Tab-separated table of C-alpha atoms and ligand atoms in Angstrom:
chain	number	residue	atom	x	y	z
F	1	MET	CA	-7.336	-9.725	5.541
F	2	ARG	CA	-4.709	-7.326	4.248
F	3	ARG	CA	-6.115	-3.906	3.384
F	4	SER	CA	-4.666	-2.388	0.267
F	5	ILE	CA	-3.437	1.201	0.547
F	6	SER	CA	-3.812	1.568	-3.247
F	7	LEU	CA	-7.472	0.652	-3.003
F	8	ARG	CA	-8.074	2.975	-0.055
F	9	LEU	CA	-6.269	5.862	-1.763
F	10	SER	CA	-8.230	5.379	-4.958
F	11	VAL	CA	-11.551	5.285	-3.063
F	12	TRP	CA	-10.584	8.458	-1.167
F	13	TYR	CA	-9.490	10.131	-4.371
F	14	ALA	CA	-12.672	9.105	-6.190
F	15	SER	CA	-14.864	10.222	-3.259
F	16	ALA	CA	-13.121	13.608	-3.052
F	17	ALA	CA	-13.410	14.161	-6.810
F	18	THR	CA	-17.078	13.067	-6.865
F	19	ILE	CA	-18.033	15.191	-3.844
F	20	THR	CA	-16.342	18.240	-5.412
F	21	LEU	CA	-18.237	17.664	-8.649
F	22	ALA	CA	-21.517	17.142	-6.721
F	23	VAL	CA	-21.027	20.483	-4.938
F	24	LEU	CA	-20.352	22.164	-8.316
F	25	PHE	CA	-23.486	20.570	-9.778
F	26	ALA	CA	-25.544	21.770	-6.771
F	27	VAL	CA	-24.225	25.329	-7.191
F	28	GLY	CA	-24.948	25.029	-10.939
F	29	TYR	CA	-28.527	23.935	-10.112
F	30	GLN	CA	-29.078	27.006	-7.931
F	31	LEU	CA	-27.630	29.377	-10.537
F	32	LEU	CA	-29.612	27.804	-13.370
F	33	GLU	CA	-32.841	27.889	-11.380
F	34	SER	CA	-32.444	31.548	-10.416
F	35	TYR	CA	-31.492	32.443	-14.012
F	36	LEU	CA	-34.591	30.738	-15.443
F	37	VAL	CA	-36.882	32.176	-12.735
F	38	HIS	CA	-35.420	35.609	-13.398
F	39	GLY	CA	-36.408	35.157	-17.072
F	40	LEU	CA	-40.001	34.396	-15.993
F	41	ASP	CA	-40.007	37.439	-13.701
F	42	GLN	CA	-39.016	39.632	-16.639
F	43	LEU	CA	-41.853	38.246	-18.751
F	44	ILE	CA	-44.351	38.863	-15.925
F	45	ALA	CA	-43.035	42.396	-15.462
F	46	ALA	CA	-43.537	43.055	-19.186
F	47	GLU	CA	-47.114	41.788	-18.913
F	48	PHE	CA	-47.735	44.067	-15.930
F	49	ARG	CA	-46.449	47.055	-17.888
F	50	GLN	CA	-48.917	46.173	-20.640
F	51	VAL	CA	-51.813	45.918	-18.156
F	52	ARG	CA	-50.886	49.261	-16.619
F	53	ALA	CA	-50.643	50.939	-20.039
F	54	ARG	CA	-54.060	49.569	-20.957
F	55	LEU	CA	-55.626	50.984	-17.789
F	56	GLY	CA	-54.098	54.381	-18.541
F	57	PRO	CA	-52.822	57.075	-16.159
F	58	HIS	CA	-56.299	57.877	-14.756
F	59	TYR	CA	-57.266	54.341	-13.835
F	60	ARG	CA	-58.268	55.469	-10.313
F	61	GLN	CA	-61.344	57.165	-11.784
F	62	LEU	CA	-62.425	54.027	-13.609
F	63	SER	CA	-65.255	51.928	-12.280
F	64	ALA	CA	-64.571	48.300	-11.340
F	65	ARG	CA	-66.484	47.230	-14.456
F	66	ASP	CA	-64.283	49.380	-16.728
F	67	VAL	CA	-61.140	48.045	-15.093
F	68	ASN	CA	-62.384	44.517	-15.639
F	69	GLN	CA	-63.212	45.140	-19.289
F	70	ARG	CA	-59.869	46.819	-20.093
F	71	ILE	CA	-57.764	44.120	-18.487
F	72	GLN	CA	-59.907	41.492	-20.170
F	73	ALA	CA	-59.118	43.038	-23.531
F	74	THR	CA	-55.359	42.995	-22.736
F	75	SER	CA	-55.114	39.567	-21.216
F	76	GLY	CA	-57.403	37.791	-23.664
F	77	TYR	CA	-54.625	36.980	-26.087
F	78	ASP	CA	-52.035	36.249	-23.363
F	79	SER	CA	-54.173	33.779	-21.438
F	80	VAL	CA	-52.020	30.924	-22.709
F	81	LEU	CA	-49.057	32.415	-20.893
F	82	PHE	CA	-50.342	34.478	-17.986
F	83	TYR	CA	-52.768	34.206	-15.071
F	84	ILE	CA	-53.938	37.546	-13.790
F	85	ASP	CA	-55.962	38.558	-10.799
F	86	VAL	CA	-56.624	42.113	-9.641
F	87	ARG	CA	-57.840	42.901	-6.166
F	88	ALA	CA	-59.143	46.019	-4.540
F	89	PRO	CA	-58.469	46.849	-0.878
F	90	GLN	CA	-60.139	44.425	1.575
F	91	ASP	CA	-59.619	41.636	-0.973
F	92	ASP	CA	-62.524	42.613	-3.223
F	93	ALA	CA	-61.996	40.799	-6.470
F	94	ILE	CA	-61.959	43.146	-9.460
F	95	PHE	CA	-60.676	40.818	-12.113
F	96	ALA	CA	-59.625	37.165	-12.501
F	97	SER	CA	-58.447	35.804	-15.851
F	98	LYS	CA	-60.619	33.044	-17.307
F	99	ASN	CA	-57.821	30.493	-17.317
F	100	LEU	CA	-57.888	30.573	-13.487
F	101	ASP	CA	-61.294	28.881	-13.713
F	102	GLY	CA	-62.620	30.711	-10.681
F	103	ARG	CA	-59.519	30.052	-8.509
F	104	TRP	CA	-57.536	32.801	-6.828
F	105	MET	CA	-53.803	33.003	-6.798
F	106	PRO	CA	-52.323	32.753	-3.285
F	107	GLU	CA	-50.700	35.799	-1.693
F	108	VAL	CA	-47.537	35.478	0.394
F	109	ALA	CA	-46.992	38.182	2.956
F	110	ASP	CA	-43.889	40.378	2.474
F	111	ARG	CA	-42.895	38.716	-0.800
F	112	HIS	CA	-43.366	40.115	-4.262
F	113	GLY	CA	-42.129	37.132	-6.239
F	114	TYR	CA	-42.756	33.525	-5.224
F	115	SER	CA	-43.642	30.083	-6.487
F	116	ALA	CA	-46.910	28.309	-5.718
F	117	THR	CA	-48.773	25.262	-6.925
F	118	LEU	CA	-52.388	25.711	-7.998
F	119	PRO	CA	-54.541	22.579	-8.111
F	120	GLY	CA	-55.498	21.775	-11.725
F	121	ILE	CA	-53.025	24.314	-13.111
F	122	GLY	CA	-49.678	23.270	-11.710
F	123	ARG	CA	-46.594	25.134	-10.591
F	124	LEU	CA	-46.697	28.898	-11.097
F	125	ARG	CA	-44.276	31.757	-10.719
F	126	ILE	CA	-46.286	34.643	-9.290
F	127	GLU	CA	-45.385	38.329	-9.005
F	128	GLU	CA	-47.343	40.807	-6.947
F	129	PHE	CA	-47.522	44.436	-8.151
F	130	ALA	CA	-48.936	47.442	-6.389
F	131	LEU	CA	-51.194	49.631	-8.560
F	132	PRO	CA	-52.792	51.690	-5.786
F	133	PRO	CA	-55.472	51.159	-4.752
F	134	PHE	CA	-55.316	47.769	-6.521
F	135	VAL	CA	-53.030	44.803	-6.077
F	136	VAL	CA	-52.227	42.986	-9.314
F	137	LEU	CA	-51.075	39.365	-9.187
F	138	ILE	CA	-49.628	37.966	-12.416
F	139	GLY	CA	-48.505	34.379	-12.654
F	140	THR	CA	-47.008	32.211	-15.375
F	141	SER	CA	-46.357	28.487	-15.468
F	142	SER	CA	-42.920	27.414	-14.193
F	143	GLN	CA	-43.663	23.744	-14.901
F	144	GLN	CA	-41.281	23.590	-17.875
F	145	ILE	CA	-38.436	25.096	-15.863
F	146	TYR	CA	-38.700	22.432	-13.178
F	147	GLU	CA	-39.001	19.674	-15.755
F	148	ASP	CA	-35.776	20.974	-17.325
F	149	LEU	CA	-34.147	21.149	-13.898
F	150	ASP	CA	-35.223	17.526	-13.200
F	151	GLY	CA	-33.510	16.562	-16.470
F	152	TYR	CA	-30.416	18.448	-15.282
F	153	VAL	CA	-30.450	16.471	-12.013
F	154	GLU	CA	-30.737	13.155	-13.871
F	155	ILE	CA	-27.784	14.044	-16.105
F	156	CYS	CA	-25.762	15.146	-13.059
F	157	VAL	CA	-26.435	11.866	-11.222
F	158	GLY	CA	-25.292	9.910	-14.296
F	159	LEU	CA	-22.184	12.070	-14.596
F	160	LEU	CA	-21.412	11.649	-10.880
F	161	ALA	CA	-21.644	7.852	-11.158
F	162	ALA	CA	-19.353	7.919	-14.204
F	163	MET	CA	-17.021	10.313	-12.391
F	164	PHE	CA	-16.795	7.944	-9.400
F	165	GLY	CA	-16.006	4.942	-11.616
F	166	VAL	CA	-13.453	6.732	-13.781
F	167	SER	CA	-11.756	8.512	-10.867
F	168	THR	CA	-11.527	5.198	-8.939
F	169	LEU	CA	-9.658	3.698	-11.890
F	170	ILE	CA	-7.443	6.771	-12.320
F	171	GLY	CA	-6.833	6.917	-8.545
F	172	PHE	CA	-5.919	3.220	-8.481
F	173	ALA	CA	-3.487	3.626	-11.363
F	174	LEU	CA	-1.949	6.746	-9.776
F	175	SER	CA	-1.592	5.111	-6.359
F	176	ARG	CA	0.014	2.032	-7.948
F	177	VAL	CA	2.579	4.312	-9.566
F	178	ALA	CA	3.086	6.339	-6.368
F	179	LEU	CA	3.431	3.219	-4.182
F	180	ARG	CA	5.825	1.412	-6.516
F	181	PRO	CA	8.880	2.307	-4.364
F	182	VAL	CA	7.054	0.987	-1.274
F	183	ARG	CA	6.360	-2.309	-3.054
F	184	LEU	CA	10.016	-2.496	-4.024
F	185	ILE	CA	11.018	-1.977	-0.373
F	186	ARG	CA	8.584	-4.688	0.720
F	187	GLU	CA	9.826	-7.209	-1.853
F	188	THR	CA	13.470	-6.590	-0.998
F	189	ALA	CA	12.833	-6.681	2.760
F	190	LEU	CA	11.048	-10.030	2.293
F	191	ARG	CA	14.100	-11.443	0.527
F	192	ILE	CA	16.488	-10.275	3.236
F	193	GLY	CA	16.902	-12.945	5.904
F	194	SER	CA	19.604	-14.374	8.135
F	195	ASP	CA	20.874	-16.323	5.113
F	196	ASN	CA	20.809	-13.349	2.768
F	197	LEU	CA	21.948	-10.255	4.588
F	198	ARG	CA	23.913	-8.691	1.771
F	199	GLU	CA	21.010	-7.479	-0.315
F	200	ARG	CA	19.926	-3.859	0.067
F	201	ILE	CA	16.845	-1.870	-0.882
F	202	PRO	CA	17.453	0.189	-4.027
F	203	VAL	CA	17.403	3.910	-3.168
F	204	SER	CA	16.129	6.287	-5.850
F	205	GLY	CA	18.034	9.487	-6.647
F	206	VAL	CA	15.047	11.619	-5.606
F	207	ARG	CA	15.348	12.898	-2.038
F	208	ASP	CA	11.835	12.195	-0.798
F	209	GLU	CA	10.334	10.478	2.266
F	210	ILE	CA	10.422	7.021	0.680
F	211	ALA	CA	14.077	7.317	-0.338
F	212	GLU	CA	14.815	8.424	3.239
F	213	LEU	CA	12.953	5.381	4.601
F	214	ALA	CA	14.877	3.059	2.246
F	215	ARG	CA	18.172	4.637	3.388
F	216	LEU	CA	17.233	4.139	7.060
F	217	LEU	CA	16.240	0.513	6.461
F	218	ASN	CA	19.518	-0.110	4.615
F	219	GLN	CA	21.447	1.346	7.553
F	220	MET	CA	19.529	-1.006	9.869
F	221	PHE	CA	20.373	-3.966	7.601
F	222	ASP	CA	24.055	-2.899	7.684
F	223	ARG	CA	24.007	-3.048	11.492
F	224	LEU	CA	22.172	-6.391	11.466
F	225	GLU	CA	24.601	-7.872	8.968
F	226	SER	CA	27.631	-6.885	10.991
F	227	SER	CA	26.171	-8.316	14.235
F	228	PHE	CA	25.162	-11.545	12.473
F	229	ASN	CA	28.612	-11.838	10.953
F	230	ALA	CA	30.229	-11.246	14.323
F	231	ILE	CA	28.117	-14.024	15.903
F	232	ARG	CA	28.869	-16.415	13.056
F	233	ARG	CA	32.570	-15.639	13.165
F	234	PHE	CA	32.603	-16.187	16.903
F	235	THR	CA	30.821	-19.579	16.634
F	236	ALA	CA	33.036	-20.729	13.789
F	237	GLU	CA	36.258	-19.562	15.426
F	238	ALA	CA	35.312	-20.864	18.880
F	239	SER	CA	34.368	-24.275	17.437
F	240	HIS	CA	37.550	-24.383	15.426
F	241	GLU	CA	39.748	-23.340	18.351
F	242	LEU	CA	38.131	-25.908	20.652
F	243	LYS	CA	38.715	-28.813	18.299
F	244	THR	CA	42.504	-28.993	18.750
F	245	PRO	CA	42.639	-28.976	22.601
F	246	LEU	CA	39.802	-31.531	22.637
F	247	SER	CA	41.701	-33.861	20.315
F	248	LEU	CA	44.754	-33.528	22.576
F	249	ILE	CA	42.738	-34.385	25.699
F	250	ARG	CA	41.210	-37.383	23.874
F	251	LEU	CA	44.656	-38.596	22.802
F	252	GLN	CA	45.979	-38.286	26.358
F	253	ALA	CA	43.018	-40.224	27.751
F	254	GLU	CA	43.386	-42.972	25.133
F	255	LYS	CA	47.106	-43.199	25.944
F	256	LEU	CA	46.287	-43.685	29.637
F	257	LEU	CA	43.872	-46.498	28.787
F	258	MET	CA	46.321	-48.186	26.459
F	259	LYS	CA	49.012	-48.279	29.122
F	260	GLY	CA	46.693	-50.475	31.211
F	261	GLU	CA	48.127	-49.226	34.486
F	262	LEU	CA	44.912	-47.761	35.791
F	263	SER	CA	42.748	-49.216	38.483
F	264	VAL	CA	39.265	-50.389	37.427
F	265	GLU	CA	37.715	-47.314	38.977
F	266	CYS	CA	40.073	-44.907	37.178
F	267	GLU	CA	39.596	-46.771	33.897
F	268	GLU	CA	35.818	-46.359	34.135
F	269	SER	CA	36.205	-42.679	34.828
F	270	VAL	CA	38.546	-42.221	31.819
F	271	GLN	CA	36.038	-44.151	29.661
F	272	MET	CA	33.314	-41.743	30.769
F	273	GLN	CA	35.550	-38.805	29.959
F	274	LEU	CA	36.145	-40.224	26.476
F	275	GLU	CA	32.395	-40.580	25.898
F	276	GLU	CA	31.749	-37.013	26.985
F	277	LEU	CA	34.640	-35.838	24.814
F	278	ALA	CA	33.124	-37.621	21.820
F	279	ARG	CA	29.808	-35.921	22.536
F	280	LEU	CA	31.496	-32.534	22.891
F	281	SER	CA	33.387	-33.036	19.619
F	282	ARG	CA	30.132	-33.912	17.886
F	283	ILE	CA	28.455	-30.740	19.200
F	284	ILE	CA	31.413	-28.658	18.057
F	285	GLU	CA	31.325	-30.266	14.606
F	286	GLU	CA	27.604	-29.610	14.365
F	287	LEU	CA	27.939	-25.987	15.479
F	288	LEU	CA	30.691	-25.480	12.960
F	289	PHE	CA	28.497	-26.979	10.255
F	290	LEU	CA	25.570	-24.713	11.203
F	291	SER	CA	27.633	-21.531	11.158
F	292	ARG	CA	29.211	-22.478	7.822
F	293	ALA	CA	25.805	-23.295	6.397
F	294	GLU	CA	24.478	-19.911	7.544
F	295	ALA	CA	27.471	-18.164	6.031
F	296	ARG	CA	26.701	-20.070	2.808
F	297	VAL	CA	30.193	-21.424	2.510
F	298	ILE	CA	29.094	-25.049	2.174
F	299	THR	CA	29.036	-26.420	-1.347
F	300	LEU	CA	26.833	-29.408	-1.887
F	301	ARG	CA	28.101	-32.336	-3.912
F	302	LEU	CA	24.865	-32.820	-5.814
F	303	THR	CA	24.250	-35.969	-7.804
F	304	VAL	CA	21.215	-37.148	-9.718
F	305	GLU	CA	19.691	-39.962	-7.690
F	306	CYS	CA	16.710	-42.265	-7.806
F	307	PRO	CA	14.910	-41.639	-4.484
F	308	ARG	CA	13.272	-45.103	-4.522
F	309	ALA	CA	16.656	-46.879	-4.632
F	310	PHE	CA	18.223	-44.414	-2.197
F	311	LEU	CA	15.420	-44.842	0.351
F	312	GLY	CA	15.395	-48.621	-0.195
F	313	ALA	CA	19.019	-48.768	0.953
F	314	PHE	CA	18.285	-46.437	3.877
F	315	ALA	CA	15.252	-48.551	4.891
F	316	GLN	CA	17.458	-51.634	5.389
F	317	ASP	CA	19.511	-49.816	8.025
F	318	ALA	CA	16.414	-48.177	9.473
F	319	ARG	CA	14.697	-51.547	9.984
F	320	VAL	CA	17.708	-52.938	11.819
F	321	LEU	CA	17.859	-49.827	14.008
F	322	ALA	CA	14.115	-49.955	14.705
F	323	GLU	CA	14.174	-53.672	15.547
F	324	HIS	CA	17.085	-53.099	17.873
F	325	ARG	CA	14.946	-50.521	19.691
F	326	GLY	CA	11.841	-52.770	19.671
F	327	ARG	CA	9.926	-50.676	17.109
F	328	CYS	CA	9.006	-51.335	13.498
F	329	PHE	CA	9.762	-49.303	10.379
F	330	GLU	CA	7.744	-49.049	7.141
F	331	LEU	CA	8.575	-47.374	3.842
F	332	HIS	CA	6.064	-46.281	1.145
F	333	CYS	CA	7.202	-44.773	-2.115
F	334	VAL	CA	4.854	-43.074	-4.606
F	335	GLY	CA	5.916	-41.869	-8.022
F	336	ASP	CA	9.162	-42.338	-9.875
F	337	GLY	CA	11.734	-39.868	-11.007
F	338	ARG	CA	15.232	-38.560	-10.556
F	339	VAL	CA	16.149	-35.954	-7.970
F	340	LEU	CA	19.258	-33.846	-7.594
F	341	PHE	CA	20.638	-33.976	-4.030
F	342	GLU	CA	23.677	-34.872	-1.937
F	343	PRO	CA	22.997	-38.413	-0.693
F	344	GLN	CA	25.221	-38.172	2.382
F	345	ARG	CA	23.556	-35.002	3.690
F	346	ILE	CA	20.019	-36.211	2.999
F	347	ARG	CA	20.888	-39.464	4.734
F	348	GLN	CA	22.011	-37.397	7.726
F	349	VAL	CA	18.587	-35.689	7.747
F	350	LEU	CA	16.727	-38.990	7.485
F	351	LEU	CA	18.832	-40.545	10.222
F	352	ASN	CA	18.151	-37.715	12.649
F	353	LEU	CA	14.419	-37.808	11.893
F	354	LEU	CA	14.429	-41.585	12.330
F	355	VAL	CA	16.299	-41.470	15.647
F	356	ASN	CA	13.938	-38.767	16.904
F	357	ALA	CA	10.917	-40.822	15.825
F	358	LEU	CA	12.282	-44.016	17.438
F	359	ASN	CA	13.052	-42.108	20.645
F	360	ALA	CA	9.516	-40.747	20.776
F	361	SER	CA	7.675	-43.953	19.784
F	362	PRO	CA	6.365	-46.287	22.468
F	363	ALA	CA	7.726	-49.845	22.592
F	364	GLY	CA	6.325	-51.801	19.634
F	365	GLY	CA	5.341	-48.561	17.927
F	366	ARG	CA	5.474	-48.066	14.174
F	367	VAL	CA	7.512	-45.476	12.302
F	368	ARG	CA	6.275	-44.870	8.774
F	369	MET	CA	8.256	-43.138	6.059
F	370	CYS	CA	6.487	-41.934	2.883
F	371	SER	CA	8.165	-40.603	-0.228
F	372	GLU	CA	6.374	-38.944	-3.120
F	373	ILE	CA	7.596	-37.327	-6.314
F	374	SER	CA	5.071	-34.987	-7.882
F	375	ASN	CA	4.869	-31.497	-9.420
F	376	GLY	CA	8.662	-31.283	-9.691
F	377	CYS	CA	9.143	-31.850	-5.941
F	378	TRP	CA	10.340	-34.676	-3.788
F	379	ARG	CA	8.388	-34.897	-0.549
F	380	VAL	CA	9.472	-37.179	2.295
F	381	SER	CA	7.619	-37.516	5.572
F	382	LEU	CA	8.291	-39.531	8.707
F	383	GLU	CA	5.413	-40.326	11.031
F	384	ASP	CA	5.605	-41.846	14.505
F	385	GLN	CA	3.187	-42.885	17.223
F	386	GLY	CA	4.816	-40.882	19.994
F	387	PRO	CA	3.338	-38.041	22.041
F	388	GLY	CA	3.763	-35.489	19.240
F	389	ILE	CA	4.700	-31.835	19.776
F	390	ALA	CA	2.390	-29.048	20.947
F	391	ALA	CA	1.548	-26.505	18.231
F	392	ALA	CA	3.448	-23.745	20.064
F	393	ASP	CA	6.674	-25.793	20.016
F	394	ARG	CA	6.527	-27.162	16.471
F	395	GLU	CA	8.590	-24.325	15.069
F	396	ARG	CA	10.826	-23.935	18.112
F	397	VAL	CA	12.248	-27.456	17.855
F	398	PHE	CA	14.119	-26.378	14.719
F	399	GLU	CA	16.104	-23.915	16.803
F	400	ARG	CA	19.501	-24.856	18.235
F	401	PHE	CA	19.684	-26.650	21.603
F	402	VAL	CA	15.910	-26.899	21.966
F	403	ARG	CA	14.970	-30.192	23.606
F	404	LEU	CA	11.446	-30.547	24.860
F	405	ASP	CA	11.633	-33.501	27.212
F	406	LYS	CA	15.202	-34.193	28.299
F	407	ARG	CA	14.213	-37.074	30.605
F	408	ALA	CA	12.102	-39.167	28.220
F	409	LEU	CA	14.281	-38.745	25.170
F	410	ASP	CA	17.760	-40.000	24.483
F	411	GLU	CA	20.035	-38.278	26.990
F	412	GLN	CA	22.822	-38.216	24.425
F	413	GLY	CA	20.997	-35.748	22.218
F	414	SER	CA	22.177	-32.157	22.045
F	415	GLY	CA	19.137	-30.494	20.492
F	416	LEU	CA	21.000	-29.642	17.293
F	417	GLY	CA	19.607	-32.424	15.076
F	418	LEU	CA	16.547	-30.623	13.669
F	419	ALA	CA	18.465	-27.343	13.261
F	420	ILE	CA	20.976	-29.252	11.128
F	421	CYS	CA	18.161	-30.949	9.196
F	422	ARG	CA	16.674	-27.545	8.380
F	423	SER	CA	20.062	-26.206	7.266
F	424	ILE	CA	20.654	-29.183	4.982
F	425	VAL	CA	17.150	-29.043	3.499
F	426	GLU	CA	17.462	-25.297	2.926
F	427	LEU	CA	20.839	-25.803	1.262
F	428	HIS	CA	18.859	-27.971	-1.157
F	429	ARG	CA	16.433	-25.034	-1.513
F	430	GLY	CA	13.750	-26.991	0.283
F	431	ARG	CA	11.535	-26.687	3.357
F	432	ILE	CA	11.051	-28.793	6.442
F	433	TRP	CA	8.288	-28.598	9.023
F	434	CYS	CA	6.397	-30.746	11.481
F	435	GLU	CA	2.689	-31.267	12.083
F	436	PRO	CA	0.471	-33.747	13.913
F	437	ALA	CA	0.548	-37.237	12.400
F	438	CYS	CA	-2.412	-38.133	10.173
F	439	ALA	CA	-3.535	-41.138	12.206
F	440	GLY	CA	-4.081	-40.342	15.881
F	441	GLY	CA	-1.293	-38.843	17.996
F	442	GLY	CA	2.339	-38.738	17.035
F	443	LEU	CA	4.374	-36.387	14.924
F	444	LYS	CA	4.833	-36.100	11.195
F	445	VAL	CA	7.970	-34.359	9.997
F	446	THR	CA	8.020	-33.530	6.296
F	447	PHE	CA	10.641	-32.097	4.024
F	448	VAL	CA	10.206	-31.088	0.410
F	449	ILE	CA	12.980	-30.312	-2.013
F	450	PRO	CA	12.675	-29.354	-5.656
F	451	ALA	CA	13.475	-32.346	-7.850
F	452	ASP	CA	15.995	-30.257	-9.749
F	453	ALA	CA	17.621	-28.059	-7.096
F	454	LEU	CA	19.747	-26.266	-9.691
F	455	SER	CA	16.748	-25.058	-11.631
F	456	MET	CA	15.551	-23.073	-8.631
F	457	PRO	CA	16.081	-19.321	-8.837
F	458	GLU	CA	18.729	-17.861	-6.488
F	459	PRO	CA	17.765	-17.500	-2.808
F	460	VAL	CA	14.044	-17.748	-2.427
F	461	SER	CA	12.214	-16.406	0.577
F	462	ALA	CA	10.413	-18.963	2.701
F	463	SER	CA	6.974	-17.677	1.746
F	464	GLY	CA	7.950	-17.378	-1.910
F	465	TRP	CA	9.054	-20.979	-1.986
F	466	ALA	CA	5.911	-22.178	-0.262
F	467	GLU	CA	3.756	-20.295	-2.783
F	468	ALA	CA	5.700	-21.625	-5.739
F	469	HIS	CA	5.641	-25.241	-4.571
F	470	GLY	CA	2.289	-25.398	-2.882
F	471	THR	CA	3.404	-26.510	0.567
F	472	PRO	CA	0.600	-26.276	3.114
F	473	GLY	CA	-0.177	-23.014	4.836
F	474	ALA	CA	0.713	-24.642	8.153
F	475	VAL	CA	4.331	-24.673	7.148
F	476	GLY	CA	6.315	-22.892	9.759
F	477	THR	CA	8.717	-20.248	8.713
H	1	LIG	N1	9.266	-37.311	16.641
H	1	LIG	C1	9.290	-36.549	17.721
H	1	LIG	N2	8.300	-36.642	18.656
H	1	LIG	C2	8.297	-35.855	19.742
H	1	LIG	N3	9.251	-34.919	19.988
H	1	LIG	C3	10.232	-34.791	19.101
H	1	LIG	C4	10.323	-35.572	17.924
H	1	LIG	N4	11.396	-35.172	17.211
H	1	LIG	C5	11.994	-34.202	17.935
H	1	LIG	N5	11.309	-33.984	19.056
H	1	LIG	C6	11.641	-32.968	20.070
H	1	LIG	O1	12.447	-32.004	19.453
H	1	LIG	C7	13.675	-31.859	20.168
H	1	LIG	C8	14.755	-31.439	19.213
H	1	LIG	O2	15.088	-32.522	18.355
H	1	LIG	P1	16.538	-32.551	17.737
H	1	LIG	O3	16.604	-33.661	16.791
H	1	LIG	O4	16.827	-31.183	17.244
H	1	LIG	O5	17.446	-32.761	19.002
H	1	LIG	P2	17.718	-34.076	19.810
H	1	LIG	O6	17.153	-35.254	19.109
H	1	LIG	O7	17.265	-33.847	21.206
H	1	LIG	O8	19.303	-34.111	19.795
H	1	LIG	P3	20.258	-34.459	18.560
H	1	LIG	O9	19.379	-34.709	17.396
H	1	LIG	O10	21.099	-33.239	18.406
H	1	LIG	O11	21.011	-35.658	18.980
H	1	LIG	C9	13.871	-33.184	20.796
H	1	LIG	O12	14.693	-33.067	21.955
H	1	LIG	C10	12.467	-33.592	21.177
H	1	LIG	O13	12.091	-32.980	22.408
H	2	LIG	MG1	17.557	-35.597	17.072
């Protein structure tokens, strides 16, 4: 599965933004808590000042009973807000406010202000004051503060979830914009192939890393184009240059034969030379065709044809050829329509596929051709009962001079047939591939061309074509 950089960037962006906000919320929680607790501490301190004022400056001379009575008088009205307990040295209880219901507030060593939970009362903020020889503990409920802080946490969690969602969307949109030049590079690079080496990646005026990458790729394509052109020129020129001396040799050999002065042995040898010369000429013609097709200098003579009639005529020849080789040939046509193609070239494709299939089929074997017109495409397949081709070689056989079994197959073959078929089909903006035959062993070679080749957009990439015309995923590229 392809992993999208846009998606990853947006998740990273959203995570970073959400984590930053979470840290801010946590700091906010701490600040808010200490601010609210500080407010409670101030209230408690005010209450202590009131208690101390009530006891007066000479409180040390007061009896425990007097102390109790005076504090009682002060704290009576404040019992809704404050919990007070006063202790003498050695923890002798002097006073405990009524709202404590006989409980004692806990003391924490070395701390003057702390929080504690009292059963039946709840969470308290407690302050410890020294009023020698007494210790005064005053507490007030901090329940409301923590309820408010819980509300704060709930709001923060909601905001964080919203932040993650919104920042994912913003991050995705931003990364799409930022990665647009990369997508452009990808799309152009996909279109550039051996048959379309002139196109270049558009380079933006901004001097950034992506523009630099596009420039480097363009330089690489320049080098590739010039080497491809050099190879093509060499093939075309070599084939062209070889044609004339070969014709001369053939003429000389034919002259020798016509004179009739040769011994039987010499005549046989000249005949053999003529056969080999014919084969060599054919290879040269085919190589010339391939290099011209690659250079896109071949113009098809397209005509609107009825595939059923065209294949019907081809089937007559195919049956004769098959019978001659001791095999049988069948044709099945599905769907009617008109297709734009060059009959002579498509016939060349069919003939090569047929000869291959007859070569591979066992004696008495059946070669079946199926034609179908549907979804604006013409699909032709040829199926045989031969040994088939291993998956690893199915794409290789479309390369030049690839012959898998030189002994079993026709020795006259040069291994250029399928390469030529692919060139012709691609000139018709189509695709050709092979796969195992549907019934048992054997090979099925299929080609598909758009019914109206002219309506196809200018050079399509292999994958683009396959997507647009729904050829199977197994299609080799
Ligand atoms: N139907 C088939 N079954 C099995 N193998 C096949 C079949 N068609 C092609 N091949 C293999 O693919 C190779 C390439 O085929 P291709 O048509 O390109 O060349 P060729 O038939 O050997 O020679 P040419 O077509 O140039 O006379 C063949 O040599 C053969 O090994
Ligand atoms: Mg062949």
